[in-house]
Short mmCIF file of C-alpha atoms in Angstrom, two decimals:
data_model
loop_
_atom_site.label_atom_id
_atom_site.label_comp_id
_atom_site.label_asym_id
_atom_site.label_seq_id
_atom_site.Cartn_x
_atom_site.Cartn_y
_atom_site.Cartn_z
CA MET A 414 -100.91 110.71 -52.18
CA GLU A 415 -98.16 110.67 -54.81
CA TRP A 416 -100.72 110.48 -57.63
CA ARG A 417 -102.92 113.34 -56.37
CA GLU A 418 -99.87 115.58 -55.97
CA ARG A 419 -98.46 114.69 -59.37
CA VAL A 420 -101.80 115.49 -61.03
CA ALA A 421 -101.88 118.82 -59.19
CA ARG A 422 -98.41 119.67 -60.51
CA GLU A 423 -98.83 118.51 -64.09
CA LYS A 424 -102.51 119.57 -64.45
CA ARG A 425 -104.81 119.08 -67.38
CA ALA A 426 -104.21 121.51 -70.25
CA SER A 427 -107.68 123.05 -69.93
CA PHE A 428 -106.98 123.88 -66.27
CA ALA A 429 -103.31 124.88 -66.66
CA ASP A 430 -103.93 128.36 -65.27
CA GLN A 431 -105.63 127.08 -62.11
CA ASP A 432 -104.14 126.20 -58.74
CA TYR A 433 -105.03 122.61 -57.90
CA TRP A 434 -106.09 121.69 -54.37
CA GLY A 435 -103.95 118.53 -54.49
CA ARG A 436 -104.74 117.43 -50.91
CA PRO A 437 -107.26 115.13 -49.20
CA VAL A 438 -110.79 116.34 -49.91
CA PRO A 439 -113.16 116.65 -46.93
CA GLY A 440 -116.89 116.07 -46.96
CA PHE A 441 -119.26 119.03 -46.94
CA GLY A 442 -122.91 119.87 -46.47
CA ASP A 443 -125.57 120.47 -43.84
CA PRO A 444 -124.21 119.87 -40.30
CA ALA A 445 -127.70 118.72 -39.29
CA ALA A 446 -128.07 116.36 -42.28
CA GLN A 447 -130.00 113.14 -41.90
CA VAL A 448 -128.90 111.92 -45.34
CA TYR A 449 -125.20 111.08 -45.72
CA VAL A 450 -124.18 110.63 -49.37
CA LEU A 451 -121.07 108.49 -49.72
CA GLY A 452 -119.16 108.40 -53.00
CA LEU A 453 -116.02 106.65 -54.23
CA ALA A 454 -113.16 109.18 -54.30
CA PRO A 455 -112.37 112.69 -55.59
CA ALA A 456 -111.82 112.93 -59.34
CA ALA A 457 -108.27 113.81 -60.38
CA HIS A 458 -109.38 116.98 -62.18
CA GLY A 459 -112.59 117.46 -60.19
CA GLY A 460 -112.41 117.43 -56.41
CA ASN A 461 -108.63 117.11 -56.47
CA ARG A 462 -108.55 120.35 -58.44
CA THR A 463 -111.31 122.32 -56.70
CA GLY A 464 -110.98 121.05 -53.13
CA ARG A 465 -114.62 120.04 -52.85
CA VAL A 466 -115.90 116.54 -53.50
CA PHE A 467 -117.98 116.07 -56.68
CA THR A 468 -117.09 119.59 -57.76
CA GLY A 469 -115.81 120.52 -61.20
CA ASP A 470 -116.60 117.27 -63.03
CA ARG A 471 -119.53 115.70 -64.86
CA SER A 472 -120.32 113.23 -62.10
CA GLY A 473 -120.82 116.19 -59.79
CA ASP A 474 -122.99 117.96 -62.36
CA TRP A 475 -125.23 114.89 -62.49
CA LEU A 476 -125.30 114.40 -58.72
CA PHE A 477 -126.08 117.97 -57.70
CA ALA A 478 -128.61 118.44 -60.48
CA SER A 479 -130.55 115.56 -58.94
CA MET A 480 -130.07 116.88 -55.43
CA HIS A 481 -131.36 120.25 -56.61
CA ARG A 482 -134.44 118.68 -58.19
CA THR A 483 -135.17 116.75 -54.99
CA GLY A 484 -134.66 119.70 -52.67
CA PHE A 485 -131.27 118.88 -51.15
CA ALA A 486 -129.25 121.55 -53.00
CA ASN A 487 -129.94 125.21 -53.68
CA GLN A 488 -128.51 125.03 -57.22
CA PRO A 489 -127.92 122.33 -59.85
CA ARG A 490 -124.22 122.89 -60.57
CA SER A 491 -121.02 122.49 -58.59
CA VAL A 492 -118.18 124.38 -60.24
CA ASP A 493 -115.81 125.51 -57.47
CA ARG A 494 -115.75 126.08 -53.72
CA GLY A 495 -116.96 129.66 -54.12
CA ASP A 496 -119.91 128.96 -56.41
CA GLY A 497 -122.56 129.40 -53.69
CA LEU A 498 -123.66 125.77 -53.52
CA GLU A 499 -125.42 124.94 -50.26
CA LEU A 500 -126.91 121.63 -49.16
CA SER A 501 -129.97 121.25 -46.97
CA GLY A 502 -130.63 117.96 -45.21
CA ALA A 503 -127.68 116.21 -46.84
CA PHE A 504 -123.94 115.83 -46.42
CA VAL A 505 -121.69 114.55 -49.22
CA ALA A 506 -118.37 112.76 -48.75
CA ALA A 507 -116.20 110.04 -50.28
CA ALA A 508 -114.94 106.74 -48.95
CA VAL A 509 -111.42 107.62 -50.17
CA ARG A 510 -110.31 111.22 -49.66
CA CYS A 511 -107.46 111.42 -52.22
CA ALA A 512 -107.79 111.05 -55.98
CA PRO A 513 -106.61 107.53 -56.96
CA PRO A 514 -105.15 106.53 -60.34
CA ALA A 515 -107.93 105.58 -62.80
CA ASN A 516 -110.51 106.13 -60.04
CA ARG A 517 -109.61 102.73 -58.64
CA PRO A 518 -108.44 103.04 -55.03
CA LEU A 519 -106.64 100.20 -53.34
CA PRO A 520 -108.12 98.49 -50.26
CA GLU A 521 -105.40 100.00 -48.09
CA GLU A 522 -106.35 103.50 -49.30
CA ARG A 523 -109.96 102.83 -48.37
CA ASP A 524 -109.00 101.53 -44.93
CA HIS A 525 -106.71 104.49 -44.33
CA CYS A 526 -109.47 106.99 -45.16
CA LEU A 527 -112.49 105.33 -43.53
CA PRO A 528 -111.83 106.87 -40.09
CA TYR A 529 -112.68 110.28 -41.58
CA ALA A 530 -116.08 109.02 -42.69
CA ALA A 531 -116.53 107.30 -39.33
CA GLU A 532 -115.98 110.61 -37.56
CA GLU A 533 -118.47 112.36 -39.83
CA LEU A 534 -121.06 109.69 -39.12
CA GLU A 535 -120.48 110.03 -35.40
CA LEU A 536 -120.96 113.78 -35.55
CA LEU A 537 -123.95 113.78 -37.91
CA GLU A 538 -125.77 110.63 -36.78
CA PRO A 539 -127.68 110.43 -40.09
CA ALA A 540 -130.70 108.21 -40.58
CA VAL A 541 -129.76 107.28 -44.16
CA ILE A 542 -126.43 106.48 -45.80
CA LEU A 543 -126.90 106.79 -49.56
CA CYS A 544 -124.12 104.84 -51.25
CA LEU A 545 -123.03 105.83 -54.75
CA GLY A 546 -121.75 102.56 -56.19
CA ALA A 547 -120.62 99.20 -54.87
CA PHE A 548 -117.34 100.54 -53.48
CA ALA A 549 -119.18 103.05 -51.27
CA TRP A 550 -121.70 100.37 -50.28
CA ASP A 551 -118.88 98.09 -49.14
CA ALA A 552 -117.27 100.98 -47.25
CA ALA A 553 -120.54 101.78 -45.46
CA CYS A 554 -120.92 98.13 -44.47
CA ARG A 555 -117.43 98.26 -42.99
CA LEU A 556 -118.21 101.49 -41.16
CA LEU A 557 -121.33 99.97 -39.58
CA ASP A 558 -119.72 96.54 -39.14
CA ILE A 559 -122.51 94.85 -41.11
CA ARG A 560 -121.90 91.11 -41.59
CA PRO A 561 -122.60 89.36 -43.81
CA ARG A 562 -122.61 92.23 -46.25
CA PRO A 563 -125.82 92.61 -48.23
CA ARG A 564 -125.53 92.67 -51.99
CA PHE A 565 -125.33 96.10 -53.61
CA GLY A 566 -127.87 97.17 -56.19
CA HIS A 567 -129.57 100.31 -57.42
CA ALA A 568 -132.37 101.35 -55.03
CA VAL A 569 -131.55 98.44 -52.72
CA GLU A 570 -132.26 99.16 -49.05
CA PHE A 571 -130.79 97.54 -45.97
CA ALA A 572 -131.88 98.30 -42.42
CA ALA A 573 -128.89 98.17 -40.07
CA GLU A 574 -129.24 97.06 -36.47
CA ASP A 575 -128.54 100.59 -35.22
CA GLY A 576 -131.63 101.89 -37.03
CA ARG A 577 -129.88 103.47 -40.01
CA THR A 578 -130.77 102.57 -43.57
CA LEU A 579 -128.25 101.89 -46.32
CA LEU A 580 -129.60 102.95 -49.70
CA GLY A 581 -127.87 102.01 -52.95
CA CYS A 582 -127.54 104.09 -56.11
CA PHE A 583 -125.47 103.46 -59.21
CA HIS A 584 -122.51 105.84 -59.25
CA PRO A 585 -123.10 108.92 -61.46
CA SER A 586 -119.99 108.21 -63.52
CA GLN A 587 -120.00 109.01 -67.22
CA GLN A 588 -119.78 105.29 -67.91
CA ASN A 589 -123.15 104.84 -66.23
CA THR A 590 -124.89 108.04 -67.30
CA PHE A 591 -123.76 108.00 -70.93
CA THR A 592 -124.88 104.40 -71.41
CA GLY A 593 -128.24 104.87 -69.72
CA LYS A 594 -127.45 102.49 -66.89
CA LEU A 595 -128.25 105.43 -64.60
CA THR A 596 -130.92 107.90 -65.73
CA GLU A 597 -132.11 111.15 -64.18
CA PRO A 598 -135.44 109.63 -63.05
CA MET A 599 -133.55 106.73 -61.43
CA THR A 600 -131.29 109.12 -59.54
CA ASP A 601 -134.14 111.38 -58.49
CA ALA A 602 -136.16 108.41 -57.25
CA VAL A 603 -133.33 107.30 -54.96
CA PHE A 604 -132.91 110.78 -53.49
CA ALA A 605 -136.67 111.09 -53.03
CA ARG A 606 -136.62 107.76 -51.20
CA ALA A 607 -133.73 108.96 -49.03
CA ARG A 608 -135.77 112.01 -48.09
CA GLU A 609 -138.77 109.84 -47.29
CA LEU A 610 -136.72 107.52 -45.08
CA ALA A 611 -134.97 110.37 -43.29
CA TYR A 612 -137.74 112.94 -43.00
CA GLY A 613 -140.97 110.99 -43.41
CA SER A 614 -141.94 112.48 -46.76
CA SER A 615 -140.46 112.54 -50.26
CA THR A 616 -141.38 116.22 -50.53
CA ALA A 617 -140.97 117.58 -47.00
CA SER A 618 -138.38 120.26 -46.38
CA PRO A 619 -135.57 119.22 -44.01
CA SER A 620 -136.03 122.47 -42.11
CA SER A 621 -139.57 121.44 -41.19
CA ARG A 622 -138.55 118.31 -39.31
#
């Protein structure tokens, strides 16, 4: 909490004229979503600035571009809360709701924030939880009380006892996208698989279910 508020006060020079959100960042998306996308935490100058997760940073640009190509988003960019972005069939959230220093939240921060994700899952009842990175994968396993925890990997699938499927994807961080560890085709393939698992087809529209 102290870090997110300090960042909002001090700001980055390129955003000095903007009012930072500086509070916990909620999830957003389609209230009837069958695909729940779980990330790590809001970026200090992304979601912590704009008030919407994966909005205003390069990870968000990568994520929503893929979701647009695979039919989950009406546009490829996520700039601010008023940019017109709408999700269809998907809901996006983060395991930790406040921006942590160096994007490395502590276990106690994760545990403090998980009840928010638990409530979203209870309300949405999604068929697929798409986990962006090992941290989100671990958080999803905790949310579903999966033991022993299956090993995270890109495109790895795990069928939980309650019928939901955990689906892994490397996090769209610059470290992964700049080095080629995560490519656009890799990201698109995971979202296409999520659609197939949730809606029965990799190309079907969520509204047709």
